[in-house]
Amino acid sequence: MATSAAVSGSVCGSIAAAGVHLVRLYGGSGRAVALLSARHRRCMSPLHRRAYVFTTPGNDVKFKLNEKTAHSSLDLFKKNTGVIYRILGLDPTQMQDNPERFRDWAVVFGDEKIGGGRHYWEVTVKKSQEFRIGVAEALMSRDECVGTNSSSWVFGYAQRRWFFMMNKKTVPVTLVGKPDRVGILLDYEKGVLALVDVEKGNVIHSIKARFMGPLCPAFGLWDGELLTHSDLEEPASLK
């Protein structure tokens, strides 16, 4: 199991080298406290050379969790909109060989590939104490975990703390607490990914990155369960 601890602001320089613009917003002030420059690319594995279709160029993405990508320790439920972590899980040798499945990490992707537009979805997180939620390139290596490379951008919760994670570097996310449900806002063209307070309808924390290919909603889970809610209208306060 991968563990993540929030680190000091000195990590921001490391994330800049890894390739991401970071803009942190909180409360209602919209004050930006950090802005880091970025660029990233990586060589392509055989999985990456497969053709993917940009299925969601517009808005209001609707997705379910993709069982073909789910690690053997994860079970899907509620018509594939929820995921639960099983400590023992299934024996990987008894599962159908599938190049899309995550082999070493408890990760599952949404079944929609996002190639453009502005999208919003929510995740019920109240029954988990350790998870990561965000987006990842559809062609990301299935031997890696979300947040540990330059192909994924996630907000995480562990040890009662929130953080943003990319390329194994973490930045603390404050003033969140432990809400039952949070929102994710993605603006592909502007390169924005944000964690949203669904009760107040404002952005808690926002990062900027350069998205280079189709993205999938991405989820890592090491405790309890998550429930996704898509095909939602973006809150008016965010527009």
XYZ file of C-alpha atoms in Angstrom:
239
model
C 0.000 0.000 0.000
C 1.334 3.451 -0.885
C 1.166 6.066 1.854
C 1.325 9.837 1.460
C 2.062 12.484 4.052
C 1.580 16.202 3.588
C 4.855 18.048 3.252
C 6.018 21.603 3.734
C 5.778 24.391 1.172
C 9.362 23.682 0.107
C 7.982 20.864 -1.985
C 6.499 23.424 -4.388
C 9.856 23.835 -6.084
C 10.044 20.092 -6.680
C 6.595 20.048 -8.255
C 7.601 22.903 -10.511
C 10.449 20.761 -11.795
C 8.044 17.866 -12.253
C 5.841 19.933 -14.498
C 2.721 21.564 -13.104
C 1.303 25.023 -12.536
C -0.121 25.145 -9.013
C -2.728 27.716 -8.033
C -4.173 27.357 -4.550
C -7.502 29.002 -3.806
C -9.434 28.826 -0.571
C -12.413 30.312 1.200
C -14.264 32.932 -0.805
C -11.280 35.206 -1.393
C -9.927 33.449 -4.466
C -6.402 34.466 -3.431
C -3.677 32.676 -5.366
C -0.819 31.754 -3.066
C 1.440 29.847 -5.458
C 2.035 29.622 -9.197
C 4.510 27.140 -10.579
C 5.545 26.663 -14.187
C 5.470 23.317 -15.909
C 5.975 20.906 -18.763
C 6.091 17.141 -18.937
C 6.134 14.222 -21.288
C 7.034 10.580 -21.091
C 7.816 7.759 -23.504
C 4.979 5.480 -24.523
C 4.580 1.860 -23.495
C 2.853 -0.728 -25.748
C -0.412 0.095 -23.952
C 0.117 3.760 -24.773
C 0.370 3.014 -28.472
C -3.204 1.755 -28.558
C -5.795 4.039 -30.138
C -8.210 5.843 -27.830
C -11.201 7.912 -28.855
C -11.955 11.361 -27.475
C -15.474 10.518 -26.380
C -16.278 13.636 -24.366
C -15.254 16.885 -26.082
C -18.156 18.886 -24.583
C -19.454 19.366 -21.032
C -21.283 17.400 -18.314
C -19.299 14.182 -18.496
C -21.213 11.022 -17.608
C -19.202 7.992 -16.595
C -19.173 4.754 -14.662
C -16.148 3.000 -13.234
C -14.361 0.785 -15.729
C -14.153 -2.759 -14.343
C -11.479 -3.615 -16.898
C -9.101 -1.190 -15.181
C -9.906 -2.098 -11.549
C -7.147 -3.626 -9.435
C -7.920 -7.046 -7.939
C -8.425 -5.518 -4.462
C -11.289 -3.321 -5.682
C -14.935 -4.310 -6.121
C -17.436 -2.169 -7.987
C -21.033 -1.720 -6.836
C -24.168 0.348 -7.446
C -24.086 -0.229 -11.213
C -20.351 0.509 -11.351
C -20.610 3.990 -9.837
C -19.072 2.945 -6.508
C -15.877 1.165 -5.494
C -14.973 -0.651 -2.275
C -11.548 -1.748 -1.061
C -11.074 -5.386 -0.024
C -7.962 -6.077 2.042
C -7.531 -9.542 0.597
C -9.096 -8.945 -2.794
C -9.129 -11.483 -5.579
C -6.228 -13.684 -6.544
C -4.696 -11.838 -9.520
C -3.822 -15.172 -11.122
C -7.541 -16.023 -11.231
C -8.498 -12.822 -13.025
C -8.751 -12.428 -16.758
C -5.525 -11.119 -18.243
C -6.262 -7.552 -19.290
C -3.656 -4.930 -20.292
C -5.969 -2.155 -19.055
C -6.075 -3.473 -15.461
C -3.896 -1.939 -12.756
C -1.559 -4.668 -11.578
C 0.190 -3.340 -8.464
C -1.932 -0.481 -7.158
C -5.540 -0.175 -5.957
C -6.633 2.104 -8.783
C -9.644 2.242 -11.084
C -10.477 4.630 -13.934
C -13.769 6.000 -15.142
C -14.934 4.604 -18.484
C -14.999 7.973 -20.252
C -12.065 9.550 -22.082
C -12.108 13.340 -21.893
C -10.417 15.172 -24.729
C -11.758 18.673 -24.181
C -14.389 20.818 -22.530
C -15.256 21.735 -18.978
C -16.577 18.984 -16.701
C -17.759 18.573 -13.135
C -18.439 15.497 -11.003
C -18.683 14.676 -7.307
C -17.426 11.882 -5.080
C -18.875 10.718 -1.761
C -15.835 10.127 0.441
C -17.336 9.810 3.927
C -16.687 6.054 4.175
C -12.974 6.184 3.377
C -9.928 7.386 5.294
C -7.395 6.958 2.472
C -7.994 7.728 -1.172
C -6.948 9.783 -4.207
C -9.318 11.362 -6.727
C -8.634 13.347 -9.880
C -7.699 12.623 -13.476
C -5.057 10.638 -15.323
C -4.076 10.105 -18.911
C -6.055 7.222 -20.358
C -2.768 5.767 -21.563
C -1.036 5.886 -18.189
C 1.071 2.851 -17.307
C -0.886 0.219 -15.367
C 2.240 -0.524 -13.332
C 2.147 2.892 -11.639
C -0.150 4.559 -9.111
C -2.051 7.795 -9.645
C -0.084 10.692 -8.219
C 3.315 9.027 -8.687
C 4.003 10.140 -12.261
C 3.606 13.045 -14.684
C 0.505 11.446 -16.252
C -1.870 11.916 -13.302
C -3.116 14.766 -11.131
C -4.941 13.876 -7.914
C -6.233 15.247 -4.645
C -5.713 12.812 -1.815
C -6.675 12.181 1.782
C -4.557 10.182 4.243
C -3.656 10.435 7.912
C -6.522 12.945 8.305
C -4.918 15.390 5.888
C -5.682 16.504 2.345
C -3.015 17.067 -0.289
C -2.452 17.502 -3.999
C -0.122 14.945 -5.566
C 1.775 14.561 -8.818
C 5.052 12.828 -9.619
C 5.356 11.557 -6.006
C 5.399 15.146 -4.719
C 2.659 16.379 -2.378
C 1.429 19.827 -1.415
C -0.860 20.284 1.595
C -4.466 21.300 0.961
C -5.891 23.157 3.953
C -9.296 24.356 5.130
C -11.097 21.255 3.908
C -11.877 19.191 7.004
C -13.523 15.849 6.229
C -16.651 16.549 4.176
C -18.969 13.711 3.193
C -18.773 14.704 -0.456
C -16.451 16.774 -2.640
C -16.496 17.990 -6.219
C -13.938 17.778 -9.021
C -13.861 20.457 -11.726
C -11.845 19.910 -14.913
C -11.317 22.522 -17.616
C -9.302 20.730 -20.264
C -8.405 23.668 -22.505
C -7.425 25.931 -19.610
C -5.509 23.106 -17.940
C -7.358 23.479 -14.642
C -8.208 20.793 -12.096
C -9.959 21.891 -8.906
C -11.213 20.414 -5.654
C -14.639 21.884 -4.866
C -16.584 22.433 -1.649
C -20.009 21.141 -2.709
C -21.845 22.821 0.165
C -20.422 26.306 -0.367
C -20.011 25.912 -4.121
C -16.477 27.295 -4.204
C -13.010 26.101 -5.130
C -10.881 24.839 -2.247
C -7.712 24.193 -4.211
C -6.883 24.458 -7.907
C -3.905 23.419 -10.024
C -2.950 24.216 -13.589
C -1.273 21.696 -15.867
C -0.751 21.087 -19.563
C -2.984 18.199 -20.614
C -1.623 16.435 -23.680
C -4.042 13.578 -24.368
C -7.372 12.027 -23.381
C -7.975 11.927 -19.638
C -10.039 9.613 -17.450
C -11.535 10.260 -14.028
C -9.134 8.419 -11.722
C -9.493 6.896 -8.265
C -7.076 5.275 -5.829
C -8.529 3.602 -2.738
C -6.921 1.921 0.278
C -9.747 2.013 2.799
C -13.545 1.855 2.772
C -15.471 2.950 -0.283
C -16.084 5.806 -2.718
C -19.241 6.632 -4.639
C -19.125 8.723 -7.822
C -21.787 11.123 -9.118
C -21.477 12.277 -12.732
C -23.685 13.905 -15.374
C -24.034 16.880 -13.017
C -24.466 20.536 -13.860
C -21.553 22.670 -12.748
C -22.524 24.888 -9.785
C -23.374 28.392 -10.979
C -20.926 29.866 -8.474
C -18.019 28.225 -10.347
C -18.888 29.547 -13.788
